mmCIF file with all atom_site columns, C-alpha atoms in Angstrom:
data_model
loop_
_atom_site.group_PDB
_atom_site.id
_atom_site.type_symbol
_atom_site.label_atom_id
_atom_site.label_alt_id
_atom_site.label_comp_id
_atom_site.label_asym_id
_atom_site.label_entity_id
_atom_site.label_seq_id
_atom_site.pdbx_PDB_ins_code
_atom_site.Cartn_x
_atom_site.Cartn_y
_atom_site.Cartn_z
_atom_site.occupancy
_atom_site.B_iso_or_equiv
_atom_site.pdbx_formal_charge
_atom_site.auth_seq_id
_atom_site.auth_comp_id
_atom_site.auth_asym_id
_atom_site.auth_atom_id
_atom_site.pdbx_PDB_model_num
ATOM 1   C CA . MET Q 1 1   ? 95.315  78.699  103.914 1.00 43.00 ? 1   MET Q CA 1
ATOM 2   C CA . GLN Q 1 2   ? 97.967  81.345  104.355 1.00 44.00 ? 2   GLN Q CA 1
ATOM 3   C CA . ALA Q 1 3   ? 98.909  83.641  101.514 1.00 43.00 ? 3   ALA Q CA 1
ATOM 4   C CA . GLU Q 1 4   ? 102.564 83.688  100.591 1.00 40.00 ? 4   GLU Q CA 1
ATOM 5   C CA . LYS Q 1 5   ? 104.287 86.754  99.233  1.00 40.00 ? 5   LYS Q CA 1
ATOM 6   C CA . LEU Q 1 6   ? 104.326 86.597  95.468  1.00 33.00 ? 6   LEU Q CA 1
ATOM 7   C CA . PRO Q 1 7   ? 107.565 87.397  93.641  1.00 38.00 ? 7   PRO Q CA 1
ATOM 8   C CA . GLU Q 1 8   ? 107.656 90.986  92.497  1.00 40.00 ? 8   GLU Q CA 1
ATOM 9   C CA . ARG Q 1 9   ? 109.691 90.395  89.361  1.00 36.00 ? 9   ARG Q CA 1
ATOM 10  C CA . GLN Q 1 10  ? 108.355 88.505  86.393  1.00 36.00 ? 10  GLN Q CA 1
ATOM 11  C CA . GLU Q 1 11  ? 111.559 86.548  85.886  1.00 39.00 ? 11  GLU Q CA 1
ATOM 12  C CA . ASP Q 1 12  ? 111.322 85.148  89.420  1.00 43.00 ? 12  ASP Q CA 1
ATOM 13  C CA . CYS Q 1 13  ? 108.610 82.731  88.288  1.00 42.00 ? 13  CYS Q CA 1
ATOM 14  C CA . GLY Q 1 14  ? 110.487 81.729  85.146  1.00 43.00 ? 14  GLY Q CA 1
ATOM 15  C CA . CYS Q 1 15  ? 107.572 82.679  82.935  1.00 47.00 ? 15  CYS Q CA 1
ATOM 16  C CA . GLY Q 1 16  ? 107.285 85.490  80.398  1.00 56.00 ? 16  GLY Q CA 1
ATOM 17  C CA . ASP Q 1 17  ? 103.513 85.221  80.019  1.00 64.00 ? 17  ASP Q CA 1
ATOM 18  C CA . PRO Q 1 18  ? 102.109 88.768  80.428  1.00 71.00 ? 18  PRO Q CA 1
ATOM 19  C CA . SER Q 1 19  ? 98.738  87.400  81.565  1.00 77.00 ? 19  SER Q CA 1
ATOM 20  C CA . LEU Q 1 20  ? 100.468 85.568  84.405  1.00 82.00 ? 20  LEU Q CA 1
ATOM 21  C CA . LYS Q 1 21  ? 102.302 88.749  85.358  1.00 85.00 ? 21  LYS Q CA 1
ATOM 22  C CA . ARG Q 1 22  ? 98.998  90.645  85.409  1.00 84.00 ? 22  ARG Q CA 1
ATOM 23  C CA . PHE Q 1 23  ? 97.466  87.890  87.525  1.00 84.00 ? 23  PHE Q CA 1
ATOM 24  C CA . ARG Q 1 24  ? 100.234 88.231  90.109  1.00 87.00 ? 24  ARG Q CA 1
ATOM 25  C CA . GLN Q 1 25  ? 99.888  92.009  90.094  1.00 87.00 ? 25  GLN Q CA 1
ATOM 26  C CA . THR Q 1 26  ? 96.143  91.666  90.643  1.00 84.00 ? 26  THR Q CA 1
ATOM 27  C CA . ILE Q 1 27  ? 96.681  89.354  93.619  1.00 88.00 ? 27  ILE Q CA 1
ATOM 28  C CA . ALA Q 1 28  ? 99.124  91.835  95.145  1.00 88.00 ? 28  ALA Q CA 1
ATOM 29  C CA . THR Q 1 29  ? 96.581  94.632  94.647  1.00 87.00 ? 29  THR Q CA 1
ATOM 30  C CA . LEU Q 1 30  ? 93.813  92.556  96.223  1.00 90.00 ? 30  LEU Q CA 1
ATOM 31  C CA . GLU Q 1 31  ? 95.999  91.870  99.250  1.00 87.00 ? 31  GLU Q CA 1
ATOM 32  C CA . ARG Q 1 32  ? 96.559  95.622  99.668  1.00 88.00 ? 32  ARG Q CA 1
ATOM 33  C CA . THR Q 1 33  ? 92.887  96.490  99.224  1.00 87.00 ? 33  THR Q CA 1
ATOM 34  C CA . TRP Q 1 34  ? 91.971  93.758  101.696 1.00 89.00 ? 34  TRP Q CA 1
ATOM 35  C CA . ALA Q 1 35  ? 93.968  95.514  104.393 1.00 86.00 ? 35  ALA Q CA 1
ATOM 36  C CA . ALA Q 1 36  ? 91.933  98.678  103.790 1.00 86.00 ? 36  ALA Q CA 1
ATOM 37  C CA . GLU Q 1 37  ? 88.627  96.807  103.566 1.00 86.00 ? 37  GLU Q CA 1
ATOM 38  C CA . ALA Q 1 38  ? 89.322  94.955  106.807 1.00 85.00 ? 38  ALA Q CA 1
ATOM 39  C CA . ARG Q 1 39  ? 89.863  98.275  108.582 1.00 87.00 ? 39  ARG Q CA 1
ATOM 40  C CA . ASN Q 1 40  ? 87.120  100.410 107.070 1.00 89.00 ? 40  ASN Q CA 1
ATOM 41  C CA . ALA Q 1 41  ? 84.375  98.334  105.451 1.00 88.00 ? 41  ALA Q CA 1
ATOM 42  C CA . PRO Q 1 42  ? 81.330  97.200  107.433 1.00 91.00 ? 42  PRO Q CA 1
ATOM 43  C CA . PHE Q 1 43  ? 81.611  93.529  108.347 1.00 92.00 ? 43  PHE Q CA 1
ATOM 44  C CA . TYR Q 1 44  ? 78.797  91.150  107.380 1.00 93.00 ? 44  TYR Q CA 1
ATOM 45  C CA . PRO Q 1 45  ? 79.031  87.885  109.368 1.00 93.00 ? 45  PRO Q CA 1
ATOM 46  C CA . PHE Q 1 46  ? 76.013  86.504  107.477 1.00 93.00 ? 46  PHE Q CA 1
ATOM 47  C CA . VAL Q 1 47  ? 74.874  86.830  103.864 1.00 95.00 ? 47  VAL Q CA 1
ATOM 48  C CA . THR Q 1 48  ? 73.008  90.137  103.825 1.00 95.00 ? 48  THR Q CA 1
ATOM 49  C CA . TRP Q 1 49  ? 71.107  91.628  100.912 1.00 93.00 ? 49  TRP Q CA 1
ATOM 50  C CA . THR Q 1 50  ? 71.786  95.209  99.870  1.00 93.00 ? 50  THR Q CA 1
ATOM 51  C CA . ALA Q 1 51  ? 70.795  97.372  96.914  1.00 91.00 ? 51  ALA Q CA 1
ATOM 52  C CA . GLU Q 1 52  ? 73.915  96.156  95.061  1.00 92.00 ? 52  GLU Q CA 1
ATOM 53  C CA . GLY Q 1 53  ? 73.323  92.479  95.808  1.00 93.00 ? 53  GLY Q CA 1
ATOM 54  C CA . PRO Q 1 54  ? 74.142  90.010  98.598  1.00 95.00 ? 54  PRO Q CA 1
ATOM 55  C CA . ARG Q 1 55  ? 77.200  90.897  100.672 1.00 96.00 ? 55  ARG Q CA 1
ATOM 56  C CA . LEU Q 1 56  ? 79.345  88.867  103.032 1.00 95.00 ? 56  LEU Q CA 1
ATOM 57  C CA . GLY Q 1 57  ? 82.521  89.467  105.000 1.00 93.00 ? 57  GLY Q CA 1
ATOM 58  C CA . ALA Q 1 58  ? 84.121  92.857  104.392 1.00 92.00 ? 58  ALA Q CA 1
ATOM 59  C CA . ALA Q 1 59  ? 81.152  94.006  102.286 1.00 92.00 ? 59  ALA Q CA 1
ATOM 60  C CA . THR Q 1 60  ? 82.163  91.714  99.396  1.00 94.00 ? 60  THR Q CA 1
ATOM 61  C CA . VAL Q 1 61  ? 79.409  91.482  96.763  1.00 95.00 ? 61  VAL Q CA 1
ATOM 62  C CA . LEU Q 1 62  ? 78.650  87.808  96.123  1.00 95.00 ? 62  LEU Q CA 1
ATOM 63  C CA . ALA Q 1 63  ? 76.511  88.413  93.031  1.00 93.00 ? 63  ALA Q CA 1
ATOM 64  C CA . ARG Q 1 64  ? 75.412  91.528  91.207  1.00 87.00 ? 64  ARG Q CA 1
ATOM 65  C CA . LYS Q 1 65  ? 71.805  92.562  91.634  1.00 84.00 ? 65  LYS Q CA 1
ATOM 66  C CA . GLY Q 1 66  ? 69.617  91.029  88.945  1.00 78.00 ? 66  GLY Q CA 1
ATOM 67  C CA . ALA Q 1 67  ? 72.468  89.117  87.286  1.00 77.00 ? 67  ALA Q CA 1
ATOM 68  C CA . PRO Q 1 68  ? 72.269  85.327  86.744  1.00 83.00 ? 68  PRO Q CA 1
ATOM 69  C CA . GLU Q 1 69  ? 75.328  84.634  88.874  1.00 89.00 ? 69  GLU Q CA 1
ATOM 70  C CA . GLU Q 1 70  ? 74.266  81.627  90.917  1.00 92.00 ? 70  GLU Q CA 1
ATOM 71  C CA . ALA Q 1 71  ? 77.503  79.794  90.058  1.00 93.00 ? 71  ALA Q CA 1
ATOM 72  C CA . ARG Q 1 72  ? 79.586  82.751  91.261  1.00 94.00 ? 72  ARG Q CA 1
ATOM 73  C CA . LEU Q 1 73  ? 77.496  83.046  94.427  1.00 95.00 ? 73  LEU Q CA 1
ATOM 74  C CA . LEU Q 1 74  ? 77.860  79.365  95.321  1.00 95.00 ? 74  LEU Q CA 1
ATOM 75  C CA . ALA Q 1 75  ? 81.577  79.312  94.485  1.00 96.00 ? 75  ALA Q CA 1
ATOM 76  C CA . LEU Q 1 76  ? 82.335  82.349  96.634  1.00 96.00 ? 76  LEU Q CA 1
ATOM 77  C CA . LEU Q 1 77  ? 80.395  80.928  99.572  1.00 96.00 ? 77  LEU Q CA 1
ATOM 78  C CA . SER Q 1 78  ? 82.384  77.700  99.255  1.00 95.00 ? 78  SER Q CA 1
ATOM 79  C CA . VAL Q 1 79  ? 85.713  79.537  99.157  1.00 94.00 ? 79  VAL Q CA 1
ATOM 80  C CA . ALA Q 1 80  ? 84.745  81.698  102.123 1.00 93.00 ? 80  ALA Q CA 1
ATOM 81  C CA . TYR Q 1 81  ? 83.742  78.758  104.322 1.00 93.00 ? 81  TYR Q CA 1
ATOM 82  C CA . GLY Q 1 82  ? 86.359  76.317  103.074 1.00 92.00 ? 82  GLY Q CA 1
ATOM 83  C CA . PHE Q 1 83  ? 83.977  73.545  101.994 1.00 94.00 ? 83  PHE Q CA 1
ATOM 84  C CA . PRO Q 1 84  ? 81.579  72.965  99.058  1.00 95.00 ? 84  PRO Q CA 1
ATOM 85  C CA . VAL Q 1 85  ? 78.355  74.734  100.013 1.00 95.00 ? 85  VAL Q CA 1
ATOM 86  C CA . PRO Q 1 86  ? 75.437  72.678  98.577  1.00 94.00 ? 86  PRO Q CA 1
ATOM 87  C CA . ALA Q 1 87  ? 73.326  74.184  95.815  1.00 93.00 ? 87  ALA Q CA 1
ATOM 88  C CA . LYS Q 1 88  ? 70.152  73.650  97.861  1.00 93.00 ? 88  LYS Q CA 1
ATOM 89  C CA . VAL Q 1 89  ? 70.955  76.826  99.829  1.00 95.00 ? 89  VAL Q CA 1
ATOM 90  C CA . LEU Q 1 90  ? 70.167  78.853  96.695  1.00 93.00 ? 90  LEU Q CA 1
ATOM 91  C CA . LYS Q 1 91  ? 66.445  78.257  97.213  1.00 93.00 ? 91  LYS Q CA 1
ATOM 92  C CA . HIS Q 1 92  ? 66.486  80.018  100.565 1.00 95.00 ? 92  HIS Q CA 1
ATOM 93  C CA . LEU Q 1 93  ? 68.784  82.741  99.255  1.00 94.00 ? 93  LEU Q CA 1
ATOM 94  C CA . ALA Q 1 94  ? 66.336  83.396  96.414  1.00 93.00 ? 94  ALA Q CA 1
ATOM 95  C CA . TRP Q 1 95  ? 63.564  83.819  98.976  1.00 94.00 ? 95  TRP Q CA 1
ATOM 96  C CA . ALA Q 1 96  ? 65.835  86.084  101.006 1.00 94.00 ? 96  ALA Q CA 1
ATOM 97  C CA . GLU Q 1 97  ? 66.313  88.303  97.973  1.00 94.00 ? 97  GLU Q CA 1
ATOM 98  C CA . ALA Q 1 98  ? 62.576  88.363  97.257  1.00 94.00 ? 98  ALA Q CA 1
ATOM 99  C CA . GLU Q 1 99  ? 61.769  89.432  100.818 1.00 95.00 ? 99  GLU Q CA 1
ATOM 100 C CA . PHE Q 1 100 ? 64.468  92.115  100.677 1.00 95.00 ? 100 PHE Q CA 1
ATOM 101 C CA . ASP Q 1 101 ? 62.906  93.482  97.484  1.00 94.00 ? 101 ASP Q CA 1
ATOM 102 C CA . ARG Q 1 102 ? 59.550  93.595  99.283  1.00 95.00 ? 102 ARG Q CA 1
ATOM 103 C CA . GLY Q 1 103 ? 61.143  95.571  102.093 1.00 96.00 ? 103 GLY Q CA 1
ATOM 104 C CA . ASP Q 1 104 ? 60.784  92.824  104.704 1.00 96.00 ? 104 ASP Q CA 1
ATOM 105 C CA . PHE Q 1 105 ? 64.354  92.663  105.973 1.00 95.00 ? 105 PHE Q CA 1
ATOM 106 C CA . ALA Q 1 106 ? 63.467  90.441  108.931 1.00 96.00 ? 106 ALA Q CA 1
ATOM 107 C CA . LYS Q 1 107 ? 62.059  87.725  106.663 1.00 96.00 ? 107 LYS Q CA 1
ATOM 108 C CA . SER Q 1 108 ? 65.048  88.121  104.373 1.00 96.00 ? 108 SER Q CA 1
ATOM 109 C CA . ALA Q 1 109 ? 67.371  87.417  107.293 1.00 95.00 ? 109 ALA Q CA 1
ATOM 110 C CA . MET Q 1 110 ? 65.174  84.481  108.344 1.00 96.00 ? 110 MET Q CA 1
ATOM 111 C CA . HIS Q 1 111 ? 65.591  82.799  104.958 1.00 96.00 ? 111 HIS Q CA 1
ATOM 112 C CA . VAL Q 1 112 ? 69.355  83.313  105.149 1.00 96.00 ? 112 VAL Q CA 1
ATOM 113 C CA . ALA Q 1 113 ? 69.298  81.578  108.542 1.00 96.00 ? 113 ALA Q CA 1
ATOM 114 C CA . LEU Q 1 114 ? 67.354  78.667  107.025 1.00 96.00 ? 114 LEU Q CA 1
ATOM 115 C CA . THR Q 1 115 ? 70.294  77.930  104.720 1.00 95.00 ? 115 THR Q CA 1
ATOM 116 C CA . GLY Q 1 116 ? 72.148  76.613  107.758 1.00 95.00 ? 116 GLY Q CA 1
ATOM 117 C CA . ILE Q 1 117 ? 75.237  78.614  106.817 1.00 92.00 ? 117 ILE Q CA 1
ATOM 118 C CA . SER Q 1 118 ? 77.035  79.696  109.976 1.00 90.00 ? 118 SER Q CA 1
ATOM 119 C CA . ALA Q 1 119 ? 78.529  83.088  110.736 1.00 90.00 ? 119 ALA Q CA 1
ATOM 120 C CA . PHE Q 1 120 ? 82.189  83.810  110.127 1.00 83.00 ? 120 PHE Q CA 1
ATOM 121 C CA . ALA Q 1 121 ? 84.199  82.934  113.208 1.00 72.00 ? 121 ALA Q CA 1
ATOM 122 C CA . GLY Q 1 122 ? 87.101  85.132  112.091 1.00 74.00 ? 122 GLY Q CA 1
ATOM 123 C CA . ARG Q 1 123 ? 88.325  87.297  109.230 1.00 83.00 ? 123 ARG Q CA 1
ATOM 124 C CA . GLU Q 1 124 ? 90.415  84.736  107.334 1.00 87.00 ? 124 GLU Q CA 1
ATOM 125 C CA . GLY Q 1 125 ? 87.378  83.513  105.430 1.00 89.00 ? 125 GLY Q CA 1
ATOM 126 C CA . ALA Q 1 126 ? 86.492  87.105  104.592 1.00 90.00 ? 126 ALA Q CA 1
ATOM 127 C CA . ARG Q 1 127 ? 89.999  87.644  103.221 1.00 91.00 ? 127 ARG Q CA 1
ATOM 128 C CA . ARG Q 1 128 ? 89.741  84.556  100.999 1.00 91.00 ? 128 ARG Q CA 1
ATOM 129 C CA . LEU Q 1 129 ? 86.350  85.774  99.822  1.00 93.00 ? 129 LEU Q CA 1
ATOM 130 C CA . HIS Q 1 130 ? 87.696  89.234  98.956  1.00 93.00 ? 130 HIS Q CA 1
ATOM 131 C CA . ILE Q 1 131 ? 90.540  87.785  96.881  1.00 93.00 ? 131 ILE Q CA 1
ATOM 132 C CA . ALA Q 1 132 ? 88.405  85.148  95.132  1.00 94.00 ? 132 ALA Q CA 1
ATOM 133 C CA . ALA Q 1 133 ? 85.778  87.751  94.191  1.00 94.00 ? 133 ALA Q CA 1
ATOM 134 C CA . GLY Q 1 134 ? 88.497  89.968  92.745  1.00 93.00 ? 134 GLY Q CA 1
ATOM 135 C CA . ILE Q 1 135 ? 89.841  87.091  90.648  1.00 92.00 ? 135 ILE Q CA 1
ATOM 136 C CA . LEU Q 1 136 ? 86.354  86.431  89.266  1.00 93.00 ? 136 LEU Q CA 1
ATOM 137 C CA . ASP Q 1 137 ? 85.753  90.142  88.648  1.00 91.00 ? 137 ASP Q CA 1
ATOM 138 C CA . GLU Q 1 138 ? 88.923  90.316  86.545  1.00 89.00 ? 138 GLU Q CA 1
ATOM 139 C CA . GLY Q 1 139 ? 87.930  87.221  84.564  1.00 88.00 ? 139 GLY Q CA 1
ATOM 140 C CA . PHE Q 1 140 ? 91.105  85.266  85.317  1.00 87.00 ? 140 PHE Q CA 1
ATOM 141 C CA . LEU Q 1 141 ? 89.258  82.118  86.407  1.00 89.00 ? 141 LEU Q CA 1
ATOM 142 C CA . THR Q 1 142 ? 85.743  80.736  86.223  1.00 91.00 ? 142 THR Q CA 1
ATOM 143 C CA . PRO Q 1 143 ? 83.835  79.912  89.430  1.00 93.00 ? 143 PRO Q CA 1
ATOM 144 C CA . THR Q 1 144 ? 84.524  76.210  88.858  1.00 93.00 ? 144 THR Q CA 1
ATOM 145 C CA . ALA Q 1 145 ? 88.247  76.832  88.296  1.00 92.00 ? 145 ALA Q CA 1
ATOM 146 C CA . VAL Q 1 146 ? 88.485  78.874  91.499  1.00 92.00 ? 146 VAL Q CA 1
ATOM 147 C CA . LEU Q 1 147 ? 87.055  75.965  93.481  1.00 93.00 ? 147 LEU Q CA 1
ATOM 148 C CA . LYS Q 1 148 ? 89.409  73.472  91.831  1.00 92.00 ? 148 LYS Q CA 1
ATOM 149 C CA . ALA Q 1 149 ? 92.368  75.740  92.622  1.00 89.00 ? 149 ALA Q CA 1
ATOM 150 C CA . CYS Q 1 150 ? 91.295  75.648  96.268  1.00 89.00 ? 150 CYS Q CA 1
ATOM 151 C CA . GLY Q 1 151 ? 90.994  71.869  96.243  1.00 92.00 ? 151 GLY Q CA 1
ATOM 152 C CA . LEU Q 1 152 ? 87.201  71.990  96.541  1.00 93.00 ? 152 LEU Q CA 1
ATOM 153 C CA . ASP Q 1 153 ? 84.629  69.998  94.581  1.00 92.00 ? 153 ASP Q CA 1
ATOM 154 C CA . GLY Q 1 154 ? 83.146  72.205  91.873  1.00 87.00 ? 154 GLY Q CA 1
ATOM 155 C CA . GLY Q 1 155 ? 80.591  69.763  90.475  1.00 90.00 ? 155 GLY Q CA 1
ATOM 156 C CA . GLU Q 1 156 ? 77.448  71.623  91.503  1.00 91.00 ? 156 GLU Q CA 1
ATOM 157 C CA . VAL Q 1 157 ? 78.916  74.986  90.537  1.00 91.00 ? 157 VAL Q CA 1
ATOM 158 C CA . GLU Q 1 158 ? 79.856  73.654  87.100  1.00 89.00 ? 158 GLU Q CA 1
ATOM 159 C CA . THR Q 1 159 ? 76.307  72.360  86.622  1.00 88.00 ? 159 THR Q CA 1
ATOM 160 C CA . LEU Q 1 160 ? 74.906  75.784  87.522  1.00 86.00 ? 160 LEU Q CA 1
ATOM 161 C CA . ALA Q 1 161 ? 77.310  77.493  85.130  1.00 83.00 ? 161 ALA Q CA 1
ATOM 162 C CA . ASN Q 1 162 ? 76.288  75.171  82.284  1.00 84.00 ? 162 ASN Q CA 1
ATOM 163 C CA . ILE Q 1 163 ? 72.598  75.808  82.954  1.00 80.00 ? 163 ILE Q CA 1
ATOM 164 C CA . THR Q 1 164 ? 73.234  79.552  82.857  1.00 66.00 ? 164 THR Q CA 1
ATOM 165 C CA . LYS Q 1 165 ? 75.132  79.255  79.554  1.00 64.00 ? 165 LYS Q CA 1
ATOM 166 C CA . THR Q 1 166 ? 72.298  77.221  78.028  1.00 61.00 ? 166 THR Q CA 1
ATOM 167 C CA . SER Q 1 167 ? 69.708  79.758  79.191  1.00 54.00 ? 167 SER Q CA 1
ATOM 168 C CA . ARG Q 1 168 ? 71.693  82.659  77.735  1.00 54.00 ? 168 ARG Q CA 1
ATOM 169 C CA . ALA Q 1 169 ? 72.122  80.847  74.422  1.00 52.00 ? 169 ALA Q CA 1
ATOM 170 C CA . PHE Q 1 170 ? 68.368  80.196  74.280  1.00 42.00 ? 170 PHE Q CA 1
ATOM 171 C CA . LEU Q 1 171 ? 67.593  83.856  74.990  1.00 39.00 ? 171 LEU Q CA 1
ATOM 172 C CA . ARG Q 1 172 ? 70.018  85.018  72.283  1.00 49.00 ? 172 ARG Q CA 1
ATOM 173 C CA . ALA Q 1 173 ? 68.468  82.632  69.765  1.00 48.00 ? 173 ALA Q CA 1
ATOM 174 C CA . THR Q 1 174 ? 64.963  83.771  70.705  1.00 42.00 ? 174 THR Q CA 1
ATOM 175 C CA . ARG Q 1 175 ? 65.877  87.442  70.332  1.00 42.00 ? 175 ARG Q CA 1
ATOM 176 C CA . THR Q 1 176 ? 67.502  86.767  66.962  1.00 50.00 ? 176 THR Q CA 1
ATOM 177 C CA . GLU Q 1 177 ? 64.417  84.962  65.683  1.00 50.00 ? 177 GLU Q CA 1
ATOM 178 C CA . ALA Q 1 178 ? 62.107  87.682  66.978  1.00 47.00 ? 178 ALA Q CA 1
ATOM 179 C CA . SER Q 1 179 ? 64.092  90.542  65.454  1.00 48.00 ? 179 SER Q CA 1
ATOM 180 C CA . GLY Q 1 180 ? 64.851  88.816  62.179  1.00 52.00 ? 180 GLY Q CA 1
ATOM 181 C CA . ARG Q 1 181 ? 68.514  89.764  62.385  1.00 48.00 ? 181 ARG Q CA 1
ATOM 182 C CA . PRO Q 1 182 ? 71.497  88.347  64.249  1.00 45.00 ? 182 PRO Q CA 1
ATOM 183 C CA . THR Q 1 183 ? 72.422  89.766  67.608  1.00 41.00 ? 183 THR Q CA 1
ATOM 184 C CA . VAL Q 1 184 ? 75.969  90.751  68.430  1.00 38.00 ? 184 VAL Q CA 1
ATOM 185 C CA . SER Q 1 185 ? 77.460  89.215  71.559  1.00 39.00 ? 185 SER Q CA 1
ATOM 186 C CA . LEU Q 1 186 ? 80.530  90.880  72.983  1.00 35.00 ? 186 LEU Q CA 1
ATOM 187 C CA . PRO Q 1 187 ? 83.369  88.434  73.661  1.00 36.00 ? 187 PRO Q CA 1
ATOM 188 C CA . ARG Q 1 188 ? 83.654  87.409  77.283  1.00 41.00 ? 188 ARG Q CA 1
ATOM 189 C CA . ARG Q 1 189 ? 87.064  86.804  78.807  1.00 39.00 ? 189 ARG Q CA 1
ATOM 190 C CA . THR Q 1 190 ? 87.690  83.185  79.598  1.00 39.00 ? 190 THR Q CA 1
ATOM 191 C CA . ALA Q 1 191 ? 90.127  81.737  82.079  1.00 41.00 ? 191 ALA Q CA 1
ATOM 192 C CA . PRO Q 1 192 ? 93.498  81.696  80.288  1.00 40.00 ? 192 PRO Q CA 1
ATOM 193 C CA . LEU Q 1 193 ? 95.352  80.939  83.506  1.00 41.00 ? 193 LEU Q CA 1
ATOM 194 C CA . ALA Q 1 194 ? 93.201  78.064  84.711  1.00 43.00 ? 194 ALA Q CA 1
ATOM 195 C CA . GLY Q 1 195 ? 95.735  75.468  83.648  1.00 44.00 ? 195 GLY Q CA 1
ATOM 196 C CA . LYS Q 1 196 ? 98.723  77.363  85.035  1.00 44.00 ? 196 LYS Q CA 1
ATOM 197 C CA . MET Q 1 197 ? 97.208  78.485  88.316  1.00 44.00 ? 197 MET Q CA 1
ATOM 198 C CA . GLY Q 1 198 ? 94.852  75.568  88.946  1.00 43.00 ? 198 GLY Q CA 1
ATOM 199 C CA . ALA Q 1 199 ? 97.222  73.812  91.328  1.00 41.00 ? 199 ALA Q CA 1
ATOM 200 C CA . THR Q 1 200 ? 98.318  76.999  93.094  1.00 42.00 ? 200 THR Q CA 1
ATOM 201 C CA . THR Q 1 201 ? 96.529  78.101  96.261  1.00 46.00 ? 201 THR Q CA 1
ATOM 202 C CA . THR Q 1 202 ? 99.081  80.562  97.659  1.00 49.00 ? 202 THR Q CA 1
ATOM 203 C CA . TRP Q 1 203 ? 96.864  83.454  96.575  1.00 52.00 ? 203 TRP Q CA 1
ATOM 204 C CA . LEU Q 1 204 ? 94.066  82.153  98.820  1.00 64.00 ? 204 LEU Q CA 1
#
């Protein structure tokens, strides 16, 4: 999928939505930062664990260390490789993380190999990964919405996301009951552009 140049002026798209304008500006920024990352960042042809979390491509972080971001991880892998990566790979990736934490980097790499995920043949997948990760970081789209925008099946990712939401809700309820007072949850940005950008893949 080739990225097309986005219009620089808001009126070019016939839409006065400021969130859409910010989305387009973010895509343009990600394209510029990709050029720098492609030149200067270390290249990871395979999923590789680091202190910040698993990295792939131009050092793109697939999931933050210790965060329940399995849906993000699976979605980004799918975008990078251009097909829905099955959720069963998460078992081996979990073992890879555990071995990394133990300091056994060879075993960590072995478990990554057992996923059956191949190495990047070129940098186009790494570019898609960089842009998709940036979109998720900014909260424009959910992992499932990113896959749908790319024309990929997001069923397994959506299931993972729902499981994560249920687990978080249970933990919040448990903490509230234990403390005897309600907990305050900060609002999380949703995907206001999912409907508008869902059928658009020019940014990937």
